[in-house]
């Protein structure tokens, strides 16, 4: 499930979730109804983007647990379709024991509506080390679920700078390292050349990245009283898209429905700001013969005056148990495996950034990526992309409306921020 769809999908489905609020909790202490000598069968649901590496995790778990068989079911990457199917399952539409959730807003909504088994006591009883998931998980849990655990993370997200090594070699320019955002803009402009089909873009900043990355690095959020950093970030995007012309414009990306990964793989983009999922996607397409590009990554650019690497992201993908499951003990055993060091190492071997951080998982990830710059993910401080409040999707939606008008050049940044503040208030007062 791509990031550009994950935020909007849950808000569209809120009414449906509310309708499910009255669903029964089921017997979440059950050990299952398998007879003597029979396997407990667990039905696990996730989306198709996860199939490659989660298949390996499921196979490893099944090979080590002769009394349990996990059967993985995948649903379309389309966020609306996925969430609708999961909600149907939660309301009793079909059997489901365990399911994955994309994004903190998903975790908050499902847990608040009683659609997840609380895991707090089980985690304490099994002495699970939740500190291995980093501070972002604790921040999210303390706000969203009042310190209680309803799901555990198995993937984390971080933004970085990806670059085409061939284009830098052809230009005789050293590969990028830590830069400021202004230095990034200057470098992108110097690497932009040509026209039409021969156009080479110095950088690419996808139209679906709503998070104001530079403002978040400064410690500002869309919930702040003062939104000057947010306005400055909008003006910065205007510089990349229009003033410098070093990035394909927002208008063009929207008008032509540009596929960001194919655009980068085409070989006419020197640099791209994007998330850690880019590694897995690029490597898969290289292995499939869809592209032969040589790429690497560098730290995300920083605001002026900052020196220590800071990225944006945090734990992003979770797994939890359906309260209607009759196999909660077996299901928790699977959740433990997926989110523990062994399962996370398998995930990391597919160049997917694991939520569980240890020497073993880090080594697995670095070995799998083979990228000189991928150590950045373990060296940078991470600020949360989305504030862990229940209505953050709606706040993001009203921000994106004003951001769109600005990036379509229909209003200036000051007007965009003023309108956002006014509309945000109506959302926060609900």
Short mmCIF file of C-alpha atoms in Angstrom, two decimals:
data_model
loop_
_atom_site.label_atom_id
_atom_site.label_comp_id
_atom_site.label_asym_id
_atom_site.label_seq_id
_atom_site.Cartn_x
_atom_site.Cartn_y
_atom_site.Cartn_z
CA UNK A 1 0.00 0.00 0.00
CA UNK A 2 1.65 3.20 -1.04
CA UNK A 3 2.04 6.10 1.35
CA UNK A 4 0.11 8.53 -0.83
CA UNK A 5 -3.06 6.50 -0.29
CA UNK A 6 -2.75 5.41 3.32
CA UNK A 7 -3.80 8.65 5.02
CA UNK A 8 -6.88 9.35 2.94
CA UNK A 9 -8.21 5.82 3.09
CA UNK A 10 -8.92 5.62 6.80
CA UNK A 11 -10.75 8.93 6.92
CA UNK A 12 -12.99 7.81 4.07
CA UNK A 13 -13.79 4.69 6.03
CA UNK A 14 -14.47 6.36 9.39
CA UNK A 15 -18.22 6.14 9.07
CA UNK A 16 -17.94 2.46 8.36
CA UNK A 17 -15.72 1.93 11.39
CA UNK A 18 -18.19 3.73 13.61
CA UNK A 19 -20.87 1.37 12.42
CA UNK A 20 -18.72 -1.50 13.65
CA UNK A 21 -18.15 -0.04 17.09
CA UNK A 22 -20.86 -2.17 18.60
CA UNK A 23 -19.35 -5.46 17.44
CA UNK A 24 -18.74 -7.99 20.20
CA UNK A 25 -15.26 -8.56 21.55
CA UNK A 26 -15.36 -12.32 21.30
CA UNK A 27 -13.31 -14.62 23.53
CA UNK A 28 -9.80 -13.18 23.25
CA UNK A 29 -8.38 -15.61 25.82
CA UNK A 30 -9.26 -18.67 23.79
CA UNK A 31 -6.52 -21.10 22.88
CA UNK A 32 -8.41 -22.33 19.83
CA UNK A 33 -10.75 -25.18 19.14
CA UNK A 34 -8.36 -27.58 17.45
CA UNK A 35 -8.71 -31.13 18.66
CA UNK A 36 -5.87 -33.30 19.92
CA UNK A 37 -3.23 -33.71 17.23
CA UNK A 38 -4.83 -31.09 15.00
CA UNK A 39 -3.19 -27.85 13.92
CA UNK A 40 -4.55 -24.50 14.92
CA UNK A 41 -5.09 -22.62 11.66
CA UNK A 42 -4.64 -18.84 11.70
CA UNK A 43 -5.97 -16.65 8.91
CA UNK A 44 -3.67 -13.65 8.43
CA UNK A 45 -4.54 -10.68 6.20
CA UNK A 46 -2.23 -8.09 4.68
CA UNK A 47 -1.93 -6.15 1.40
CA UNK A 48 -0.22 -7.38 -1.77
CA UNK A 49 2.85 -5.13 -1.47
CA UNK A 50 3.76 -7.13 1.64
CA UNK A 51 3.41 -10.56 0.04
CA UNK A 52 7.03 -11.16 -0.97
CA UNK A 53 8.69 -10.77 2.42
CA UNK A 54 5.74 -11.70 4.63
CA UNK A 55 5.51 -15.02 2.80
CA UNK A 56 9.03 -15.76 4.02
CA UNK A 57 8.10 -14.79 7.57
CA UNK A 58 5.00 -16.99 7.52
CA UNK A 59 6.93 -19.95 6.12
CA UNK A 60 9.61 -19.60 8.81
CA UNK A 61 6.99 -19.44 11.56
CA UNK A 62 5.10 -22.46 10.24
CA UNK A 63 8.31 -24.51 9.99
CA UNK A 64 9.06 -23.83 13.66
CA UNK A 65 5.54 -24.37 14.99
CA UNK A 66 4.16 -27.75 14.05
CA UNK A 67 0.93 -27.18 15.97
CA UNK A 68 0.06 -23.89 14.20
CA UNK A 69 -0.44 -23.12 10.53
CA UNK A 70 -0.65 -19.51 9.40
CA UNK A 71 -2.42 -18.95 6.10
CA UNK A 72 -1.70 -15.60 4.52
CA UNK A 73 -4.40 -13.76 2.59
CA UNK A 74 -3.55 -10.69 0.54
CA UNK A 75 -5.84 -7.87 -0.54
CA UNK A 76 -5.29 -5.23 -3.20
CA UNK A 77 -2.88 -2.37 -2.45
CA UNK A 78 -5.77 0.00 -3.00
CA UNK A 79 -6.28 1.47 0.45
CA UNK A 80 -10.07 1.74 0.18
CA UNK A 81 -10.41 -1.87 -0.93
CA UNK A 82 -8.08 -3.14 1.78
CA UNK A 83 -9.75 -1.31 4.63
CA UNK A 84 -13.24 -2.21 3.43
CA UNK A 85 -12.31 -5.89 3.31
CA UNK A 86 -10.71 -5.78 6.77
CA UNK A 87 -13.78 -4.05 8.19
CA UNK A 88 -16.05 -6.67 6.65
CA UNK A 89 -13.93 -9.34 8.30
CA UNK A 90 -14.06 -7.54 11.63
CA UNK A 91 -17.84 -7.40 11.47
CA UNK A 92 -18.00 -11.16 10.91
CA UNK A 93 -17.95 -11.26 7.13
CA UNK A 94 -15.28 -13.97 7.08
CA UNK A 95 -12.78 -15.65 9.34
CA UNK A 96 -9.74 -13.55 10.26
CA UNK A 97 -7.41 -13.99 13.21
CA UNK A 98 -4.58 -11.53 12.58
CA UNK A 99 -4.27 -8.48 10.33
CA UNK A 100 -1.82 -5.75 9.38
CA UNK A 101 -2.43 -2.00 9.61
CA UNK A 102 -0.70 0.73 7.64
CA UNK A 103 -0.08 3.94 9.56
CA UNK A 104 -0.65 5.28 13.05
CA UNK A 105 -4.09 6.58 12.11
CA UNK A 106 -5.15 3.00 11.37
CA UNK A 107 -3.87 1.85 14.73
CA UNK A 108 -5.69 4.65 16.53
CA UNK A 109 -9.00 4.06 14.80
CA UNK A 110 -9.07 0.28 15.06
CA UNK A 111 -8.00 0.28 18.72
CA UNK A 112 -10.45 3.02 19.72
CA UNK A 113 -13.36 1.08 18.20
CA UNK A 114 -12.58 -2.20 19.96
CA UNK A 115 -11.31 -3.92 16.82
CA UNK A 116 -8.03 -5.11 18.36
CA UNK A 117 -7.22 -7.40 21.29
CA UNK A 118 -5.33 -5.53 24.01
CA UNK A 119 -1.85 -7.06 24.25
CA UNK A 120 -0.51 -5.20 27.30
CA UNK A 121 -0.68 -8.09 29.77
CA UNK A 122 0.62 -10.62 27.25
CA UNK A 123 3.60 -8.38 26.47
CA UNK A 124 4.43 -8.07 30.19
CA UNK A 125 4.01 -11.79 30.82
CA UNK A 126 6.39 -12.69 27.98
CA UNK A 127 8.91 -9.94 28.87
CA UNK A 128 8.89 -8.50 25.37
CA UNK A 129 11.34 -5.62 24.95
CA UNK A 130 9.16 -2.90 23.42
CA UNK A 131 12.02 -0.39 23.76
CA UNK A 132 13.55 -2.07 20.70
CA UNK A 133 10.88 -0.32 18.59
CA UNK A 134 12.33 3.09 19.44
CA UNK A 135 10.88 6.24 20.99
CA UNK A 136 8.33 6.88 18.24
CA UNK A 137 6.37 3.77 19.26
CA UNK A 138 6.23 4.91 22.87
CA UNK A 139 5.16 8.41 21.81
CA UNK A 140 2.39 7.02 19.63
CA UNK A 141 1.21 4.55 22.26
CA UNK A 142 1.15 7.10 25.07
CA UNK A 143 -1.13 9.42 23.08
CA UNK A 144 -3.24 7.12 20.93
CA UNK A 145 -3.91 4.28 23.33
CA UNK A 146 -3.09 5.80 26.73
CA UNK A 147 -0.06 3.59 27.22
CA UNK A 148 -1.83 0.35 26.37
CA UNK A 149 -0.66 -1.95 23.58
CA UNK A 150 -3.16 -3.10 20.97
CA UNK A 151 -0.73 -3.97 18.16
CA UNK A 152 3.01 -4.20 17.59
CA UNK A 153 5.03 -2.64 14.76
CA UNK A 154 7.08 -4.60 12.26
CA UNK A 155 8.09 -1.86 9.83
CA UNK A 156 9.32 1.67 10.33
CA UNK A 157 9.48 4.49 7.79
CA UNK A 158 12.11 7.14 7.20
CA UNK A 159 12.72 9.60 4.41
CA UNK A 160 16.10 9.92 2.72
CA UNK A 161 17.72 11.24 -0.46
CA UNK A 162 18.07 8.73 -3.30
CA UNK A 163 20.28 9.45 -6.30
CA UNK A 164 21.20 8.06 -9.71
CA UNK A 165 24.92 7.32 -9.59
CA UNK A 166 25.27 7.27 -13.38
CA UNK A 167 24.02 10.85 -13.80
CA UNK A 168 26.43 12.09 -11.14
CA UNK A 169 29.29 10.22 -12.79
CA UNK A 170 28.43 11.70 -16.20
CA UNK A 171 28.33 15.20 -14.71
CA UNK A 172 31.63 14.67 -12.88
CA UNK A 173 29.98 15.62 -9.58
CA UNK A 174 30.70 13.87 -6.29
CA UNK A 175 27.88 11.82 -4.85
CA UNK A 176 25.74 13.76 -2.38
CA UNK A 177 26.30 13.57 1.36
CA UNK A 178 24.65 15.56 4.14
CA UNK A 179 23.34 18.85 2.72
CA UNK A 180 21.02 21.64 3.72
CA UNK A 181 17.76 22.06 1.83
CA UNK A 182 19.21 25.15 0.12
CA UNK A 183 22.27 23.20 -0.96
CA UNK A 184 20.01 20.46 -2.27
CA UNK A 185 18.02 22.99 -4.32
CA UNK A 186 21.22 24.48 -5.78
CA UNK A 187 22.58 21.04 -6.67
CA UNK A 188 19.29 20.00 -8.28
CA UNK A 189 19.27 23.15 -10.39
CA UNK A 190 22.81 22.49 -11.60
CA UNK A 191 21.84 18.97 -12.68
CA UNK A 192 18.75 20.06 -14.63
CA UNK A 193 19.12 20.27 -18.40
CA UNK A 194 17.47 19.57 -21.75
CA UNK A 195 13.92 19.88 -23.00
CA UNK A 196 10.98 17.67 -23.84
CA UNK A 197 11.72 13.95 -24.01
CA UNK A 198 15.42 14.68 -23.34
CA UNK A 199 14.71 16.59 -20.14
CA UNK A 200 16.90 15.69 -17.19
CA UNK A 201 15.48 16.71 -13.84
CA UNK A 202 17.86 17.56 -11.04
CA UNK A 203 15.38 16.23 -8.49
CA UNK A 204 11.96 14.72 -8.02
CA UNK A 205 9.61 15.46 -5.14
CA UNK A 206 6.44 13.37 -5.45
CA UNK A 207 3.08 15.14 -5.45
CA UNK A 208 1.68 12.78 -2.82
CA UNK A 209 4.20 13.67 -0.10
CA UNK A 210 1.95 15.83 2.07
CA UNK A 211 4.13 15.91 5.18
CA UNK A 212 6.01 19.23 5.45
CA UNK A 213 9.37 17.52 5.89
CA UNK A 214 11.55 20.57 6.47
CA UNK A 215 9.11 22.07 8.97
CA UNK A 216 8.87 18.79 10.86
CA UNK A 217 12.67 18.64 11.10
CA UNK A 218 12.55 22.04 12.80
CA UNK A 219 10.11 20.69 15.38
CA UNK A 220 7.01 22.30 13.85
CA UNK A 221 3.78 20.42 13.14
CA UNK A 222 0.44 21.10 11.45
CA UNK A 223 -1.12 21.42 14.92
CA UNK A 224 1.04 24.36 16.07
CA UNK A 225 -0.32 27.82 16.79
CA UNK A 226 2.47 29.46 14.77
CA UNK A 227 2.79 27.99 11.29
CA UNK A 228 5.62 30.13 9.90
CA UNK A 229 7.82 27.05 9.26
CA UNK A 230 4.92 25.51 7.34
CA UNK A 231 4.57 28.60 5.16
CA UNK A 232 8.33 28.61 4.56
CA UNK A 233 8.16 24.99 3.47
CA UNK A 234 5.43 25.76 0.95
CA UNK A 235 7.56 28.55 -0.47
CA UNK A 236 10.47 26.13 -0.69
CA UNK A 237 8.40 23.68 -2.73
CA UNK A 238 7.42 26.55 -5.00
CA UNK A 239 11.12 27.18 -5.55
CA UNK A 240 11.77 23.56 -6.58
CA UNK A 241 8.70 23.19 -8.79
CA UNK A 242 8.47 26.62 -10.41
CA UNK A 243 11.15 29.22 -9.62
CA UNK A 244 14.14 26.94 -10.19
CA UNK A 245 12.31 24.50 -12.43
CA UNK A 246 14.63 21.75 -11.20
CA UNK A 247 11.78 19.36 -10.37
CA UNK A 248 8.83 18.29 -12.48
CA UNK A 249 6.11 20.74 -11.49
CA UNK A 250 3.22 19.83 -9.23
CA UNK A 251 0.84 20.73 -12.05
CA UNK A 252 2.53 18.36 -14.49
CA UNK A 253 2.70 15.48 -12.03
CA UNK A 254 -1.00 15.82 -11.26
CA UNK A 255 -2.07 16.35 -14.87
CA UNK A 256 -0.14 13.38 -16.19
CA UNK A 257 -0.62 11.07 -13.18
CA UNK A 258 3.12 10.47 -13.06
CA UNK A 259 4.29 7.21 -11.48
CA UNK A 260 7.10 8.37 -9.19
CA UNK A 261 9.07 5.11 -9.15
CA UNK A 262 8.96 4.74 -12.94
CA UNK A 263 10.03 8.36 -13.33
CA UNK A 264 13.13 7.74 -11.21
CA UNK A 265 13.84 4.41 -12.91
CA UNK A 266 13.66 6.01 -16.35
CA UNK A 267 17.12 7.49 -15.78
CA UNK A 268 16.24 11.15 -16.26
CA UNK A 269 16.06 12.12 -12.57
CA UNK A 270 19.28 12.75 -10.65
CA UNK A 271 17.91 12.88 -7.08
CA UNK A 272 14.70 12.02 -5.31
CA UNK A 273 13.40 12.58 -1.79
CA UNK A 274 11.41 9.52 -0.74
CA UNK A 275 10.91 6.88 1.91
CA UNK A 276 12.80 3.75 2.83
CA UNK A 277 10.34 1.62 0.84
CA UNK A 278 12.07 2.94 -2.28
CA UNK A 279 14.98 0.53 -1.73
CA UNK A 280 12.86 -2.61 -1.82
CA UNK A 281 10.88 -1.37 -4.83
CA UNK A 282 13.96 -0.41 -6.85
CA UNK A 283 15.80 -3.61 -6.08
CA UNK A 284 12.74 -5.68 -7.03
CA UNK A 285 12.41 -3.88 -10.37
CA UNK A 286 16.14 -4.25 -11.05
CA UNK A 287 15.90 -7.99 -10.33
CA UNK A 288 12.87 -8.23 -12.65
CA UNK A 289 14.74 -6.47 -15.46
CA UNK A 290 12.46 -3.42 -15.45
CA UNK A 291 15.40 -1.05 -14.97
CA UNK A 292 19.19 -1.27 -14.85
CA UNK A 293 19.82 1.94 -12.94
CA UNK A 294 22.58 2.22 -10.34
CA UNK A 295 21.43 4.08 -7.26
CA UNK A 296 22.45 4.85 -3.71
CA UNK A 297 21.16 7.04 -0.92
CA UNK A 298 22.27 9.87 1.33
CA UNK A 299 20.87 11.61 4.42
CA UNK A 300 17.77 13.74 4.01
CA UNK A 301 18.71 17.44 3.66
CA UNK A 302 18.52 19.60 6.79
CA UNK A 303 17.17 23.07 7.55
CA UNK A 304 19.79 25.80 7.86
CA UNK A 305 21.68 25.79 11.15
CA UNK A 306 21.21 22.09 11.86
CA UNK A 307 24.12 19.66 11.82
CA UNK A 308 22.95 16.35 13.25
CA UNK A 309 21.02 14.13 10.81
CA UNK A 310 17.26 14.27 11.29
CA UNK A 311 14.72 12.37 9.26
CA UNK A 312 10.94 12.07 9.33
CA UNK A 313 8.97 8.89 9.86
CA UNK A 314 8.62 6.46 12.76
CA UNK A 315 6.99 3.07 13.22
CA UNK A 316 4.49 2.76 10.42
CA UNK A 317 3.15 -0.75 9.94
CA UNK A 318 1.50 -2.81 12.67
CA UNK A 319 0.05 -6.25 13.26
CA UNK A 320 -2.75 -7.09 15.70
CA UNK A 321 -5.37 -9.66 16.63
CA UNK A 322 -9.08 -9.66 15.77
CA UNK A 323 -11.18 -9.79 18.98
CA UNK A 324 -13.45 -12.28 17.20
CA UNK A 325 -10.59 -14.77 16.83
CA UNK A 326 -10.99 -18.05 18.72
CA UNK A 327 -7.24 -18.60 18.54
CA UNK A 328 -5.86 -15.59 20.38
CA UNK A 329 -2.99 -17.44 22.11
CA UNK A 330 -1.70 -18.88 18.85
CA UNK A 331 -2.27 -15.53 17.16
CA UNK A 332 -0.17 -13.74 19.76
CA UNK A 333 2.60 -16.27 19.25
CA UNK A 334 2.60 -15.34 15.56
CA UNK A 335 2.54 -11.60 16.35
CA UNK A 336 5.52 -12.12 18.66
CA UNK A 337 7.42 -13.90 15.91
CA UNK A 338 6.69 -11.30 13.24
CA UNK A 339 7.66 -8.35 15.44
CA UNK A 340 10.54 -10.03 17.26
CA UNK A 341 14.17 -10.24 16.24
CA UNK A 342 13.86 -13.39 14.14
CA UNK A 343 10.88 -12.29 12.07
CA UNK A 344 12.23 -8.77 11.75
CA UNK A 345 15.57 -10.08 10.49
CA UNK A 346 13.74 -11.96 7.73
CA UNK A 347 11.89 -8.77 6.80
CA UNK A 348 15.18 -6.84 6.81
CA UNK A 349 16.71 -9.40 4.44
CA UNK A 350 14.26 -8.08 1.83
CA UNK A 351 15.67 -4.53 2.18
CA UNK A 352 12.64 -3.52 4.24
CA UNK A 353 13.43 -1.33 7.25
CA UNK A 354 12.43 -3.26 10.40
CA UNK A 355 10.74 -1.65 13.39
CA UNK A 356 12.70 -3.85 15.83
CA UNK A 357 16.20 -2.46 16.12
CA UNK A 358 19.06 -4.72 17.16
CA UNK A 359 22.53 -5.54 15.88
CA UNK A 360 21.11 -8.56 14.06
CA UNK A 361 18.24 -6.73 12.32
CA UNK A 362 20.48 -3.81 11.39
CA UNK A 363 23.13 -6.14 9.96
CA UNK A 364 20.47 -8.02 7.97
CA UNK A 365 19.17 -4.76 6.50
CA UNK A 366 22.59 -3.31 5.63
CA UNK A 367 23.72 -6.57 4.03
CA UNK A 368 20.52 -6.82 2.01
CA UNK A 369 20.56 -3.26 0.69
CA UNK A 370 24.23 -3.24 -0.26
CA UNK A 371 23.97 0.55 -0.23
CA UNK A 372 26.75 2.65 1.19
CA UNK A 373 24.29 5.24 2.49
CA UNK A 374 21.69 2.96 4.08
CA UNK A 375 23.35 3.22 7.50
CA UNK A 376 21.76 6.67 7.69
CA UNK A 377 18.53 5.07 8.83
CA UNK A 378 20.20 3.90 12.03
CA UNK A 379 22.21 7.06 12.65
CA UNK A 380 19.56 9.77 12.26
CA UNK A 381 17.14 11.07 14.82
CA UNK A 382 13.56 10.50 13.68
CA UNK A 383 10.67 12.90 14.17
CA UNK A 384 7.13 11.57 13.83
CA UNK A 385 5.53 12.24 10.45
CA UNK A 386 1.93 12.31 11.69
CA UNK A 387 0.97 13.56 15.11
CA UNK A 388 -0.66 10.75 17.12
CA UNK A 389 -4.09 12.30 17.54
CA UNK A 390 -7.36 10.68 16.52
CA UNK A 391 -8.35 13.27 13.90
CA UNK A 392 -4.94 13.77 12.26
CA UNK A 393 -6.24 12.40 8.94
CA UNK A 394 -8.87 15.14 8.81
CA UNK A 395 -6.31 17.81 9.74
CA UNK A 396 -4.01 16.53 7.00
CA UNK A 397 -6.90 16.59 4.54
CA UNK A 398 -7.70 20.26 5.14
CA UNK A 399 -3.98 21.11 4.97
CA UNK A 400 -3.65 19.26 1.69
CA UNK A 401 -6.59 21.17 0.22
CA UNK A 402 -4.83 24.50 0.84
CA UNK A 403 -1.47 23.08 -0.18
CA UNK A 404 -2.99 21.96 -3.49
CA UNK A 405 -4.36 25.41 -4.20
CA UNK A 406 -0.96 26.91 -3.46
CA UNK A 407 0.97 24.43 -5.59
CA UNK A 408 -1.50 24.91 -8.43
CA UNK A 409 -0.52 28.61 -8.07
CA UNK A 410 -4.05 29.71 -7.24
CA UNK A 411 -3.13 31.38 -3.91
CA UNK A 412 0.00 32.49 -2.07
CA UNK A 413 1.46 30.73 0.96
CA UNK A 414 0.12 33.28 3.45
CA UNK A 415 -3.44 32.78 2.22
CA UNK A 416 -2.99 29.02 2.24
CA UNK A 417 -1.90 29.07 5.88
CA UNK A 418 -4.69 31.45 6.93
CA UNK A 419 -7.33 29.27 5.29
CA UNK A 420 -5.80 26.16 6.81
CA UNK A 421 -5.86 27.61 10.33
CA UNK A 422 -9.53 28.52 9.93
CA UNK A 423 -10.52 25.12 8.55
CA UNK A 424 -8.32 23.27 11.03
CA UNK A 425 -10.19 24.86 13.90
CA UNK A 426 -13.49 23.42 12.75
CA UNK A 427 -11.88 19.97 12.65
CA UNK A 428 -10.28 20.25 16.09
CA UNK A 429 -13.55 21.47 17.61
CA UNK A 430 -15.47 18.37 16.53
#
